[in-house]
Short mmCIF file of C-alpha atoms in Angstrom, two decimals:
data_model
loop_
_atom_site.label_atom_id
_atom_site.label_comp_id
_atom_site.label_asym_id
_atom_site.label_seq_id
_atom_site.Cartn_x
_atom_site.Cartn_y
_atom_site.Cartn_z
CA UNK A 1 123.88 103.07 106.63
CA UNK A 2 122.10 104.32 103.53
CA UNK A 3 122.06 108.08 103.07
CA UNK A 4 119.20 108.11 100.54
CA UNK A 5 116.37 105.78 99.56
CA UNK A 6 115.28 105.67 95.93
CA UNK A 7 112.22 103.65 95.03
CA UNK A 8 111.31 102.92 91.46
CA UNK A 9 107.62 102.34 90.80
CA UNK A 10 106.51 105.24 93.01
CA UNK A 11 103.15 105.53 91.25
CA UNK A 12 102.44 101.80 91.24
CA UNK A 13 100.17 99.51 93.20
CA UNK A 14 102.95 98.12 95.41
CA UNK A 15 103.99 101.62 96.44
CA UNK A 16 100.38 102.54 97.16
CA UNK A 17 99.48 99.46 99.19
CA UNK A 18 102.78 98.71 100.93
CA UNK A 19 105.66 101.12 100.47
CA UNK A 20 104.10 104.42 101.55
CA UNK A 21 102.60 102.90 104.72
CA UNK A 22 105.96 101.28 105.49
CA UNK A 23 107.80 104.56 104.96
CA UNK A 24 105.43 106.39 107.31
CA UNK A 25 105.89 103.63 109.91
CA UNK A 26 109.67 103.87 109.59
CA UNK A 27 109.53 107.64 110.10
CA UNK A 28 107.23 107.20 113.11
CA UNK A 29 109.72 104.77 114.67
CA UNK A 30 112.67 107.07 113.99
CA UNK A 31 114.18 104.62 111.47
CA UNK A 32 114.01 106.85 108.39
CA UNK A 33 115.58 110.27 108.20
CA UNK A 34 117.24 110.37 104.77
CA UNK A 35 115.97 111.71 101.44
CA UNK A 36 113.33 109.46 99.88
CA UNK A 37 113.18 109.78 96.10
CA UNK A 38 110.27 108.25 94.21
CA UNK A 39 110.83 107.54 90.53
CA UNK A 40 108.06 106.76 88.03
CA UNK A 41 106.71 107.71 84.64
CA UNK A 42 103.39 109.27 85.55
CA UNK A 43 103.64 112.86 84.40
CA UNK A 44 103.47 113.85 88.07
CA UNK A 45 105.27 116.39 90.17
CA UNK A 46 106.12 116.22 93.85
CA UNK A 47 102.67 117.44 94.91
CA UNK A 48 100.94 114.54 93.14
CA UNK A 49 103.35 112.10 94.81
CA UNK A 50 102.52 113.57 98.21
CA UNK A 51 98.79 113.34 97.51
CA UNK A 52 99.21 109.71 96.45
CA UNK A 53 101.24 108.96 99.58
CA UNK A 54 98.60 110.57 101.81
CA UNK A 55 95.80 108.59 100.17
CA UNK A 56 97.91 105.46 100.59
CA UNK A 57 98.61 105.84 104.28
CA UNK A 58 95.03 106.88 104.94
CA UNK A 59 93.72 103.74 103.28
CA UNK A 60 96.42 101.24 104.23
CA UNK A 61 98.56 102.55 107.05
CA UNK A 62 96.54 104.72 109.39
CA UNK A 63 97.34 108.35 108.67
CA UNK A 64 99.66 109.76 111.35
CA UNK A 65 99.83 113.55 110.84
CA UNK A 66 103.16 114.01 112.64
CA UNK A 67 104.94 111.09 110.97
CA UNK A 68 103.44 111.89 107.59
CA UNK A 69 104.56 115.51 107.91
CA UNK A 70 108.13 114.36 108.52
CA UNK A 71 107.89 111.94 105.58
CA UNK A 72 106.74 114.76 103.30
CA UNK A 73 109.86 116.71 104.25
CA UNK A 74 111.98 113.78 103.00
CA UNK A 75 110.04 113.08 99.78
CA UNK A 76 111.31 114.02 96.35
CA UNK A 77 110.09 112.89 92.95
CA UNK A 78 111.77 112.21 89.62
CA UNK A 79 109.41 111.69 86.71
CA UNK A 80 110.60 109.92 83.61
CA UNK A 81 110.90 106.84 81.48
CA UNK A 82 113.27 104.13 82.71
CA UNK A 83 114.62 103.77 79.16
CA UNK A 84 115.64 107.44 79.07
CA UNK A 85 119.14 108.29 80.29
CA UNK A 86 117.89 111.80 81.15
CA UNK A 87 115.64 110.33 83.87
CA UNK A 88 118.74 108.94 85.56
CA UNK A 89 120.65 112.18 85.09
CA UNK A 90 117.83 113.91 87.01
CA UNK A 91 118.01 111.17 89.65
CA UNK A 92 121.77 111.74 89.98
CA UNK A 93 121.05 115.44 90.64
CA UNK A 94 118.31 114.58 93.16
CA UNK A 95 120.73 112.31 95.04
CA UNK A 96 122.94 115.33 95.67
CA UNK A 97 125.75 114.43 98.06
CA UNK A 98 124.46 110.92 98.81
CA UNK A 99 127.32 108.44 98.85
CA UNK A 100 125.48 105.24 99.87
CA UNK A 101 121.98 105.24 98.38
CA UNK A 102 119.75 102.21 98.29
CA UNK A 103 117.67 101.61 95.17
CA UNK A 104 114.45 99.66 95.70
CA UNK A 105 113.07 98.27 92.43
CA UNK A 106 109.33 97.90 93.07
CA UNK A 107 108.78 97.50 89.35
CA UNK A 108 107.97 94.64 86.98
CA UNK A 109 110.91 92.23 86.65
CA UNK A 110 110.99 92.94 82.91
CA UNK A 111 112.34 96.42 83.79
CA UNK A 112 115.13 95.30 86.17
CA UNK A 113 117.74 95.04 83.44
CA UNK A 114 117.25 98.50 81.95
CA UNK A 115 117.01 100.22 85.35
CA UNK A 116 120.16 98.51 86.63
CA UNK A 117 121.99 99.41 83.41
CA UNK A 118 120.88 103.05 83.65
CA UNK A 119 121.83 103.24 87.34
CA UNK A 120 125.32 102.09 86.41
CA UNK A 121 125.87 104.35 83.44
CA UNK A 122 124.54 107.43 85.27
CA UNK A 123 126.78 107.00 88.30
CA UNK A 124 123.78 106.45 90.58
CA UNK A 125 125.02 102.94 91.44
CA UNK A 126 128.38 104.09 92.78
CA UNK A 127 128.55 103.07 96.45
CA UNK A 128 124.92 101.98 96.26
CA UNK A 129 122.88 98.91 97.05
CA UNK A 130 119.90 97.51 95.18
CA UNK A 131 116.78 95.72 96.39
CA UNK A 132 114.96 93.55 93.86
CA UNK A 133 111.42 92.29 94.35
CA UNK A 134 110.74 88.75 93.27
CA UNK A 135 110.12 87.12 90.90
CA UNK A 136 113.77 87.15 89.92
CA UNK A 137 113.57 85.69 86.42
CA UNK A 138 111.00 83.26 85.02
CA UNK A 139 113.11 80.13 85.54
CA UNK A 140 116.67 79.15 86.47
CA UNK A 141 118.15 80.20 83.13
CA UNK A 142 116.59 83.68 83.15
CA UNK A 143 117.46 84.15 86.84
CA UNK A 144 121.09 83.30 86.08
CA UNK A 145 121.10 85.71 83.12
CA UNK A 146 119.61 88.47 85.27
CA UNK A 147 122.23 87.77 87.94
CA UNK A 148 124.95 88.43 85.35
CA UNK A 149 123.28 91.74 84.49
CA UNK A 150 123.00 92.72 88.15
CA UNK A 151 126.64 91.85 88.85
CA UNK A 152 127.86 94.09 86.03
CA UNK A 153 126.72 97.02 88.17
CA UNK A 154 126.44 95.79 91.77
CA UNK A 155 128.64 93.42 93.76
CA UNK A 156 126.77 90.55 95.42
CA UNK A 157 127.10 92.01 98.92
CA UNK A 158 125.16 95.04 97.66
CA UNK A 159 122.28 93.05 96.15
CA UNK A 160 119.17 92.15 98.13
CA UNK A 161 116.52 89.91 96.59
CA UNK A 162 113.29 89.99 98.57
CA UNK A 163 109.73 88.79 98.62
CA UNK A 164 107.71 91.67 100.04
CA UNK A 165 105.01 89.24 101.13
CA UNK A 166 107.44 87.74 103.66
CA UNK A 167 107.52 91.11 105.37
CA UNK A 168 103.76 91.21 105.98
#
């Protein structure tokens, strides 16, 4: 089992409409009890992330005070540019003793390559898994090229390619 959940794109539309409500639901069902680290370049701190999460679950998930309170206890935030190695150094610190994190890339596909590269060079990918939202490339050739990039850092059994709309 994963011992931390990192989601890139924490300030984005997908996080607002889908991820925060799903996280609250997972906490409510007793399925999430590990650190949850949001990563984005928004100039935010943890308090802004919590406010965004509360607005999200209020609008899209049905605010559950008890479950949301437990989610807040799990939430951390790393602010920074995905091109900046220092962002990933801060993420490595935030992961603490985590040995099997899962990295959810709820970001534009154009950023997959740099984030995967930075996860690898920072040590954040060691023992980790990665979840990639589709689209995975623009066509067969770009999907194959991206697969090569992904496999430089993650073995295939640790790569999950998903369409979040299938989960609706």
